[in-house]
Amino acid sequence: MLRIFTQLTALLAVLMIQGPLWAEDALPIRASNGLALTPPMGWNTWNKFQCNINEQLIRNMADALVTSGMKAAGYQYVLIDDCWQGARDAHGDIQPDPKRFPSGMKALGDYVHGRGLKFGVYSDAGVMTCAKRAGSQGHEYQDAAQYAAWGVDYLKYDWCYTGKRNAQEAYGVMADALRATGRPIVFSMCEWGTAKPWLWARNTGNLWRTTEDIRDNWDGKERWMHGVIDIVDMNVGLAKYAGPGGWNDPDMLEIGNGGMNDNEYRAQFSFWAMLAAPLIAGNDLAHMDEKTAAILTNADVIAVNQDALGRAGDRIAKMGEGEIWARPLLDGRSAVILLNRSTAAVTMTVNWAQLGLAEDANADVFDLWSKKLSKSVKTRFSAEVQPHGVVMITVQPR
Ligand code: GLA
């Protein structure tokens, strides 16, 4: 009982500390829509399939989410990104591409719901989407009503072709339109961090992109796309803006898409848990090898991501190509990442004092990837970290 009370008090304290972040906004203050109290988990078409999508692919992926064990691990949302749209009809109502989605979106939503999953679509705050399909500008309430009629549970809302629109105002209109439907719809803001949404988007949306697009590489920029570790760098310092109902979104997972090795993919999954990021898989779930499935369904790493305290982690130390990141958990443990950015294995150390514990404290250490438990570890923990790799542990003070 005392434990539950302590946990509730901790949660309340976080909510109170974070309150003023949105209360000071000049534009309308929205109450929480009550959704996404932990980061959303699901699958999205874009990273693997871009515009090569159709209703059969979506059904196959919904099936694969169930048969692969992903649903049991917590993945819930089946999200159709850009390119599902056809033209607007005579009433201005948006319709799906009739060749690719001949059965219509209501039927597809029903199929997804029939698998015990939730259904999401994509639109854009401008006149066109990034792939030049119809955008929602000027049709926000009409589009939101259409999505609700289809049974949509999640909307990703992009920022292409928005001209001089003000992001806070534009996302606010769609936020209000979604609420006016009366249907609970998670609102994913894909504004790429341009207008610093972490400063104002709490309660406008449930998640906001903090960067331009991710690519299936460890590092380096190509056009507007960035490597995984570069995206991690861009999220340093943003943890304090996230919490239950409103999350930083460093873009979707690339795990299983073939451009990185398993150390790098484990690093992406570990960091997305550390950052309290949405876990949106982006690979071909119907043709996924065992290693990919094992990474995406690591229950201990997912538990860190979904921790009910909802405090995101941040970098606490940087020494050359080594970094230490930490995230407090509801039960008093800390989740810690030792990151090795170099191309050779190195031994790395975290001192308990760096986690706010007494220098000579004793703690139980659990490695979330090797599953090794080390009991009563005094003062510090050291481990060998693979190149472009992480060791991710939880630290339980005794
Ligand atoms: C933008 C977004 C991506 C994706 C594409 C679709 O680049 O940032 O996540 O939705 O558009 O065209």
PDB file of N, CA, C and O in Angstrom, residues 235-292:
ATOM      1  N   ASN A 235      18.616  14.728 -29.770  1.00  0.00           N
ATOM      2  CA  ASN A 235      17.625  14.650 -28.692  1.00  0.00           C
ATOM      3  C   ASN A 235      18.214  14.928 -27.310  1.00  0.00           C
ATOM      4  O   ASN A 235      17.481  14.915 -26.311  1.00  0.00           O
ATOM      5  N   VAL A 236      19.524  15.194 -27.258  1.00  0.00           N
ATOM      6  CA  VAL A 236      20.135  15.535 -25.965  1.00  0.00           C
ATOM      7  C   VAL A 236      19.460  16.800 -25.418  1.00  0.00           C
ATOM      8  O   VAL A 236      19.262  17.769 -26.154  1.00  0.00           O
ATOM      9  N   GLY A 237      19.066  16.752 -24.156  1.00  0.00           N
ATOM     10  CA  GLY A 237      18.483  17.941 -23.511  1.00  0.00           C
ATOM     11  C   GLY A 237      16.972  18.051 -23.635  1.00  0.00           C
ATOM     12  O   GLY A 237      16.364  18.941 -23.043  1.00  0.00           O
ATOM     13  N   LEU A 238      16.340  17.155 -24.395  1.00  0.00           N
ATOM     14  CA  LEU A 238      14.887  17.276 -24.602  1.00  0.00           C
ATOM     15  C   LEU A 238      14.058  16.432 -23.626  1.00  0.00           C
ATOM     16  O   LEU A 238      12.832  16.558 -23.587  1.00  0.00           O
ATOM     17  N   ALA A 239      14.724  15.593 -22.835  1.00  0.00           N
ATOM     18  CA  ALA A 239      13.984  14.664 -21.965  1.00  0.00           C
ATOM     19  C   ALA A 239      12.987  15.391 -21.074  1.00  0.00           C
ATOM     20  O   ALA A 239      11.876  14.918 -20.837  1.00  0.00           O
ATOM     21  N   LYS A 240      13.376  16.568 -20.596  1.00  0.00           N
ATOM     22  CA  LYS A 240      12.533  17.259 -19.600  1.00  0.00           C
ATOM     23  C   LYS A 240      11.183  17.701 -20.161  1.00  0.00           C
ATOM     24  O   LYS A 240      10.272  18.019 -19.409  1.00  0.00           O
ATOM     25  N   TYR A 241      11.047  17.721 -21.474  1.00  0.00           N
ATOM     26  CA  TYR A 241       9.768  18.169 -22.052  1.00  0.00           C
ATOM     27  C   TYR A 241       8.770  17.026 -22.222  1.00  0.00           C
ATOM     28  O   TYR A 241       7.608  17.270 -22.544  1.00  0.00           O
ATOM     29  N   ALA A 242       9.215  15.785 -22.074  1.00  0.00           N
ATOM     30  CA  ALA A 242       8.334  14.634 -22.333  1.00  0.00           C
ATOM     31  C   ALA A 242       7.727  14.114 -21.043  1.00  0.00           C
ATOM     32  O   ALA A 242       8.251  14.345 -19.957  1.00  0.00           O
ATOM     33  N   GLY A 243       6.621  13.435 -21.166  1.00  0.00           N
ATOM     34  CA  GLY A 243       5.993  12.811 -20.012  1.00  0.00           C
ATOM     35  C   GLY A 243       4.691  12.172 -20.442  1.00  0.00           C
ATOM     36  O   GLY A 243       4.318  12.249 -21.623  1.00  0.00           O
ATOM     37  N   PRO A 244       3.969  11.549 -19.508  1.00  0.00           N
ATOM     38  CA  PRO A 244       2.733  10.844 -19.868  1.00  0.00           C
ATOM     39  C   PRO A 244       1.801  11.725 -20.718  1.00  0.00           C
ATOM     40  O   PRO A 244       1.476  12.844 -20.348  1.00  0.00           O
ATOM     41  N   GLY A 245       1.428  11.207 -21.893  1.00  0.00           N
ATOM     42  CA  GLY A 245       0.524  11.927 -22.791  1.00  0.00           C
ATOM     43  C   GLY A 245       1.218  12.767 -23.851  1.00  0.00           C
ATOM     44  O   GLY A 245       0.570  13.195 -24.811  1.00  0.00           O
ATOM     45  N   GLY A 246       2.520  13.031 -23.704  1.00  0.00           N
ATOM     46  CA  GLY A 246       3.231  13.875 -24.679  1.00  0.00           C
ATOM     47  C   GLY A 246       4.706  13.499 -24.773  1.00  0.00           C
ATOM     48  O   GLY A 246       5.456  13.718 -23.827  1.00  0.00           O
ATOM     49  N   TRP A 247       5.112  12.953 -25.915  1.00  0.00           N
ATOM     50  CA  TRP A 247       6.447  12.349 -26.031  1.00  0.00           C
ATOM     51  C   TRP A 247       7.268  12.966 -27.146  1.00  0.00           C
ATOM     52  O   TRP A 247       6.739  13.290 -28.217  1.00  0.00           O
ATOM     53  N   ASN A 248       8.585  13.084 -26.916  1.00  0.00           N
ATOM     54  CA  ASN A 248       9.513  13.388 -28.004  1.00  0.00           C
ATOM     55  C   ASN A 248       9.527  12.203 -28.956  1.00  0.00           C
ATOM     56  O   ASN A 248       9.581  11.054 -28.520  1.00  0.00           O
ATOM     57  N   ASP A 249       9.512  12.485 -30.267  1.00  0.00           N
ATOM     58  CA  ASP A 249       9.500  11.413 -31.270  1.00  0.00           C
ATOM     59  C   ASP A 249      10.735  11.533 -32.159  1.00  0.00           C
ATOM     60  O   ASP A 249      10.780  12.383 -33.050  1.00  0.00           O
ATOM     61  N   PRO A 250      11.763  10.695 -31.904  1.00  0.00           N
ATOM     62  CA  PRO A 250      12.979  10.752 -32.721  1.00  0.00           C
ATOM     63  C   PRO A 250      12.850   9.957 -34.023  1.00  0.00           C
ATOM     64  O   PRO A 250      13.852   9.575 -34.616  1.00  0.00           O
ATOM     65  N   ASP A 251      11.645   9.744 -34.483  1.00  0.00           N
ATOM     66  CA  ASP A 251      11.298   9.007 -35.716  1.00  0.00           C
ATOM     67  C   ASP A 251      11.287   7.494 -35.455  1.00  0.00           C
ATOM     68  O   ASP A 251      11.549   7.039 -34.360  1.00  0.00           O
ATOM     69  N   MET A 252      10.994   6.755 -36.503  1.00  0.00           N
ATOM     70  CA  MET A 252      10.620   5.340 -36.317  1.00  0.00           C
ATOM     71  C   MET A 252      11.834   4.407 -36.328  1.00  0.00           C
ATOM     72  O   MET A 252      12.942   4.804 -36.659  1.00  0.00           O
ATOM     73  N   LEU A 253      11.586   3.169 -35.972  1.00  0.00           N
ATOM     74  CA  LEU A 253      12.645   2.170 -35.884  1.00  0.00           C
ATOM     75  C   LEU A 253      13.054   1.684 -37.286  1.00  0.00           C
ATOM     76  O   LEU A 253      12.214   1.572 -38.179  1.00  0.00           O
ATOM     77  N   GLU A 254      14.353   1.411 -37.441  1.00  0.00           N
ATOM     78  CA  GLU A 254      14.863   0.853 -38.701  1.00  0.00           C
ATOM     79  C   GLU A 254      15.285  -0.601 -38.527  1.00  0.00           C
ATOM     80  O   GLU A 254      15.800  -1.218 -39.462  1.00  0.00           O
ATOM     81  N   ILE A 255      15.070  -1.130 -37.337  1.00  0.00           N
ATOM     82  CA  ILE A 255      15.518  -2.487 -37.002  1.00  0.00           C
ATOM     83  C   ILE A 255      14.950  -3.501 -37.988  1.00  0.00           C
ATOM     84  O   ILE A 255      13.736  -3.545 -38.208  1.00  0.00           O
ATOM     85  N   GLY A 256      15.847  -4.284 -38.608  1.00  0.00           N
ATOM     86  CA  GLY A 256      15.416  -5.313 -39.558  1.00  0.00           C
ATOM     87  C   GLY A 256      15.394  -4.850 -41.002  1.00  0.00           C
ATOM     88  O   GLY A 256      15.088  -5.643 -41.896  1.00  0.00           O
ATOM     89  N   ASN A 257      15.748  -3.591 -41.266  1.00  0.00           N
ATOM     90  CA  ASN A 257      15.715  -3.110 -42.658  1.00  0.00           C
ATOM     91  C   ASN A 257      17.027  -3.329 -43.407  1.00  0.00           C
ATOM     92  O   ASN A 257      17.118  -3.019 -44.592  1.00  0.00           O
ATOM     93  N   GLY A 258      18.071  -3.829 -42.720  1.00  0.00           N
ATOM     94  CA  GLY A 258      19.254  -4.328 -43.423  1.00  0.00           C
ATOM     95  C   GLY A 258      20.448  -3.400 -43.526  1.00  0.00           C
ATOM     96  O   GLY A 258      21.527  -3.839 -43.924  1.00  0.00           O
ATOM     97  N   GLY A 259      20.301  -2.132 -43.170  1.00  0.00           N
ATOM     98  CA  GLY A 259      21.403  -1.182 -43.343  1.00  0.00           C
ATOM     99  C   GLY A 259      22.370  -1.116 -42.172  1.00  0.00           C
ATOM    100  O   GLY A 259      23.414  -0.475 -42.263  1.00  0.00           O
ATOM    101  N   MET A 260      22.040  -1.758 -41.057  1.00  0.00           N
ATOM    102  CA  MET A 260      22.904  -1.703 -39.881  1.00  0.00           C
ATOM    103  C   MET A 260      23.138  -3.117 -39.353  1.00  0.00           C
ATOM    104  O   MET A 260      22.418  -4.050 -39.706  1.00  0.00           O
ATOM    105  N   ASN A 261      24.181  -3.263 -38.497  1.00  0.00           N
ATOM    106  CA  ASN A 261      24.422  -4.583 -37.907  1.00  0.00           C
ATOM    107  C   ASN A 261      23.645  -4.720 -36.590  1.00  0.00           C
ATOM    108  O   ASN A 261      23.002  -3.773 -36.131  1.00  0.00           O
ATOM    109  N   ASP A 262      23.713  -5.902 -36.004  1.00  0.00           N
ATOM    110  CA  ASP A 262      22.869  -6.158 -34.822  1.00  0.00           C
ATOM    111  C   ASP A 262      23.254  -5.295 -33.627  1.00  0.00           C
ATOM    112  O   ASP A 262      22.377  -4.903 -32.843  1.00  0.00           O
ATOM    113  N   ASN A 263      24.558  -4.991 -33.462  1.00  0.00           N
ATOM    114  CA  ASN A 263      24.951  -4.063 -32.376  1.00  0.00           C
ATOM    115  C   ASN A 263      24.243  -2.730 -32.555  1.00  0.00           C
ATOM    116  O   ASN A 263      23.732  -2.133 -31.600  1.00  0.00           O
ATOM    117  N   GLU A 264      24.252  -2.262 -33.793  1.00  0.00           N
ATOM    118  CA  GLU A 264      23.656  -0.939 -34.084  1.00  0.00           C
ATOM    119  C   GLU A 264      22.137  -0.978 -33.901  1.00  0.00           C
ATOM    120  O   GLU A 264      21.542  -0.037 -33.370  1.00  0.00           O
ATOM    121  N   TYR A 265      21.519  -2.075 -34.319  1.00  0.00           N
ATOM    122  CA  TYR A 265      20.062  -2.173 -34.137  1.00  0.00           C
ATOM    123  C   TYR A 265      19.697  -2.292 -32.658  1.00  0.00           C
ATOM    124  O   TYR A 265      18.714  -1.705 -32.198  1.00  0.00           O
ATOM    125  N   ARG A 266      20.510  -3.063 -31.890  1.00  0.00           N
ATOM    126  CA  ARG A 266      20.250  -3.129 -30.437  1.00  0.00           C
ATOM    127  C   ARG A 266      20.434  -1.750 -29.810  1.00  0.00           C
ATOM    128  O   ARG A 266      19.697  -1.362 -28.900  1.00  0.00           O
ATOM    129  N   ALA A 267      21.410  -0.989 -30.328  1.00  0.00           N
ATOM    130  CA  ALA A 267      21.629   0.374 -29.818  1.00  0.00           C
ATOM    131  C   ALA A 267      20.400   1.238 -30.117  1.00  0.00           C
ATOM    132  O   ALA A 267      19.937   1.993 -29.252  1.00  0.00           O
ATOM    133  N   GLN A 268      19.848   1.134 -31.337  1.00  0.00           N
ATOM    134  CA  GLN A 268      18.661   1.960 -31.623  1.00  0.00           C
ATOM    135  C   GLN A 268      17.529   1.602 -30.660  1.00  0.00           C
ATOM    136  O   GLN A 268      16.893   2.479 -30.073  1.00  0.00           O
ATOM    137  N   PHE A 269      17.298   0.299 -30.471  1.00  0.00           N
ATOM    138  CA  PHE A 269      16.165  -0.089 -29.614  1.00  0.00           C
ATOM    139  C   PHE A 269      16.391   0.379 -28.169  1.00  0.00           C
ATOM    140  O   PHE A 269      15.476   0.877 -27.510  1.00  0.00           O
ATOM    141  N   SER A 270      17.629   0.248 -27.700  1.00  0.00           N
ATOM    142  CA  SER A 270      17.956   0.677 -26.330  1.00  0.00           C
ATOM    143  C   SER A 270      17.733   2.177 -26.171  1.00  0.00           C
ATOM    144  O   SER A 270      17.156   2.631 -25.172  1.00  0.00           O
ATOM    145  N   PHE A 271      18.190   2.943 -27.162  1.00  0.00           N
ATOM    146  CA  PHE A 271      18.034   4.400 -27.057  1.00  0.00           C
ATOM    147  C   PHE A 271      16.579   4.822 -27.150  1.00  0.00           C
ATOM    148  O   PHE A 271      16.153   5.754 -26.460  1.00  0.00           O
ATOM    149  N   TRP A 272      15.796   4.140 -27.980  1.00  0.00           N
ATOM    150  CA  TRP A 272      14.384   4.541 -28.077  1.00  0.00           C
ATOM    151  C   TRP A 272      13.665   4.244 -26.750  1.00  0.00           C
ATOM    152  O   TRP A 272      12.746   4.972 -26.369  1.00  0.00           O
ATOM    153  N   ALA A 273      14.140   3.230 -26.018  1.00  0.00           N
ATOM    154  CA  ALA A 273      13.593   2.965 -24.683  1.00  0.00           C
ATOM    155  C   ALA A 273      14.058   4.036 -23.701  1.00  0.00           C
ATOM    156  O   ALA A 273      13.273   4.566 -22.909  1.00  0.00           O
ATOM    157  N   MET A 274      15.334   4.385 -23.775  1.00  0.00           N
ATOM    158  CA  MET A 274      15.902   5.417 -22.899  1.00  0.00           C
ATOM    159  C   MET A 274      15.197   6.763 -23.089  1.00  0.00           C
ATOM    160  O   MET A 274      14.876   7.466 -22.131  1.00  0.00           O
ATOM    161  N   LEU A 275      14.917   7.098 -24.365  1.00  0.00           N
ATOM    162  CA  LEU A 275      14.322   8.404 -24.707  1.00  0.00           C
ATOM    163  C   LEU A 275      12.815   8.435 -24.465  1.00  0.00           C
ATOM    164  O   LEU A 275      12.184   9.463 -24.690  1.00  0.00           O
ATOM    165  N   ALA A 276      12.234   7.322 -24.027  1.00  0.00           N
ATOM    166  CA  ALA A 276      10.771   7.213 -23.918  1.00  0.00           C
ATOM    167  C   ALA A 276      10.127   7.564 -25.259  1.00  0.00           C
ATOM    168  O   ALA A 276       9.134   8.296 -25.334  1.00  0.00           O
ATOM    169  N   ALA A 277      10.731   7.048 -26.322  1.00  0.00           N
ATOM    170  CA  ALA A 277      10.259   7.339 -27.679  1.00  0.00           C
ATOM    171  C   ALA A 277       9.164   6.356 -28.074  1.00  0.00           C
ATOM    172  O   ALA A 277       9.145   5.222 -27.598  1.00  0.00           O
ATOM    173  N   PRO A 278       8.270   6.781 -28.977  1.00  0.00           N
ATOM    174  CA  PRO A 278       7.324   5.815 -29.546  1.00  0.00           C
ATOM    175  C   PRO A 278       8.111   4.666 -30.176  1.00  0.00           C
ATOM    176  O   PRO A 278       9.134   4.890 -30.817  1.00  0.00           O
ATOM    177  N   LEU A 279       7.641   3.440 -29.975  1.00  0.00           N
ATOM    178  CA  LEU A 279       8.304   2.275 -30.591  1.00  0.00           C
ATOM    179  C   LEU A 279       7.478   1.872 -31.798  1.00  0.00           C
ATOM    180  O   LEU A 279       6.537   1.076 -31.685  1.00  0.00           O
ATOM    181  N   ILE A 280       7.797   2.461 -32.942  1.00  0.00           N
ATOM    182  CA  ILE A 280       7.050   2.182 -34.160  1.00  0.00           C
ATOM    183  C   ILE A 280       7.981   1.435 -35.113  1.00  0.00           C
ATOM    184  O   ILE A 280       8.874   2.038 -35.728  1.00  0.00           O
ATOM    185  N   ALA A 281       7.781   0.117 -35.213  1.00  0.00           N
ATOM    186  CA  ALA A 281       8.622  -0.701 -36.081  1.00  0.00           C
ATOM    187  C   ALA A 281       8.398  -0.280 -37.530  1.00  0.00           C
ATOM    188  O   ALA A 281       7.316   0.206 -37.893  1.00  0.00           O
ATOM    189  N   GLY A 282       9.433  -0.477 -38.368  1.00  0.00           N
ATOM    190  CA  GLY A 282       9.314  -0.030 -39.760  1.00  0.00           C
ATOM    191  C   GLY A 282       9.874  -1.053 -40.728  1.00  0.00           C
ATOM    192  O   GLY A 282      10.294  -0.706 -41.830  1.00  0.00           O
ATOM    193  N   ASN A 283       9.869  -2.323 -40.315  1.00  0.00           N
ATOM    194  CA  ASN A 283      10.431  -3.379 -41.169  1.00  0.00           C
ATOM    195  C   ASN A 283       9.313  -4.260 -41.723  1.00  0.00           C
ATOM    196  O   ASN A 283       8.147  -4.092 -41.373  1.00  0.00           O
ATOM    197  N   ASP A 284       9.698  -5.212 -42.586  1.00  0.00           N
ATOM    198  CA  ASP A 284       8.726  -6.147 -43.158  1.00  0.00           C
ATOM    199  C   ASP A 284       8.476  -7.274 -42.147  1.00  0.00           C
ATOM    200  O   ASP A 284       9.260  -8.213 -42.044  1.00  0.00           O
ATOM    201  N   LEU A 285       7.399  -7.152 -41.425  1.00  0.00           N
ATOM    202  CA  LEU A 285       7.126  -8.089 -40.317  1.00  0.00           C
ATOM    203  C   LEU A 285       6.855  -9.499 -40.807  1.00  0.00           C
ATOM    204  O   LEU A 285       7.037 -10.465 -40.070  1.00  0.00           O
ATOM    205  N   ALA A 286       6.430  -9.634 -42.066  1.00  0.00           N
ATOM    206  CA  ALA A 286       6.100 -10.967 -42.590  1.00  0.00           C
ATOM    207  C   ALA A 286       7.361 -11.738 -42.982  1.00  0.00           C
ATOM    208  O   ALA A 286       7.306 -12.949 -43.176  1.00  0.00           O
ATOM    209  N   HIS A 287       8.486 -11.036 -43.136  1.00  0.00           N
ATOM    210  CA  HIS A 287       9.742 -11.708 -43.494  1.00  0.00           C
ATOM    211  C   HIS A 287      10.830 -11.239 -42.554  1.00  0.00           C
ATOM    212  O   HIS A 287      11.818 -10.630 -42.966  1.00  0.00           O
ATOM    213  N   MET A 288      10.647 -11.506 -41.285  1.00  0.00           N
ATOM    214  CA  MET A 288      11.551 -10.965 -40.260  1.00  0.00           C
ATOM    215  C   MET A 288      12.359 -12.129 -39.706  1.00  0.00           C
ATOM    216  O   MET A 288      11.796 -13.171 -39.372  1.00  0.00           O
ATOM    217  N   ASP A 289      13.709 -11.973 -39.617  1.00  0.00           N
ATOM    218  CA  ASP A 289      14.497 -13.084 -39.064  1.00  0.00           C
ATOM    219  C   ASP A 289      14.389 -13.088 -37.531  1.00  0.00           C
ATOM    220  O   ASP A 289      13.863 -12.152 -36.926  1.00  0.00           O
ATOM    221  N   GLU A 290      14.916 -14.171 -36.941  1.00  0.00           N
ATOM    222  CA  GLU A 290      14.755 -14.334 -35.485  1.00  0.00           C
ATOM    223  C   GLU A 290      15.463 -13.251 -34.685  1.00  0.00           C
ATOM    224  O   GLU A 290      14.971 -12.820 -33.651  1.00  0.00           O
ATOM    225  N   LYS A 291      16.636 -12.840 -35.194  1.00  0.00           N
ATOM    226  CA  LYS A 291      17.395 -11.804 -34.467  1.00  0.00           C
ATOM    227  C   LYS A 291      16.603 -10.498 -34.415  1.00  0.00           C
ATOM    228  O   LYS A 291      16.565  -9.825 -33.393  1.00  0.00           O
ATOM    229  N   THR A 292      15.983 -10.155 -35.541  1.00  0.00           N
ATOM    230  CA  THR A 292      15.193  -8.915 -35.589  1.00  0.00           C
ATOM    231  C   THR A 292      14.026  -9.001 -34.608  1.00  0.00           C
ATOM    232  O   THR A 292      13.779  -8.075 -33.831  1.00  0.00           O
TER     233      THR A 292
END
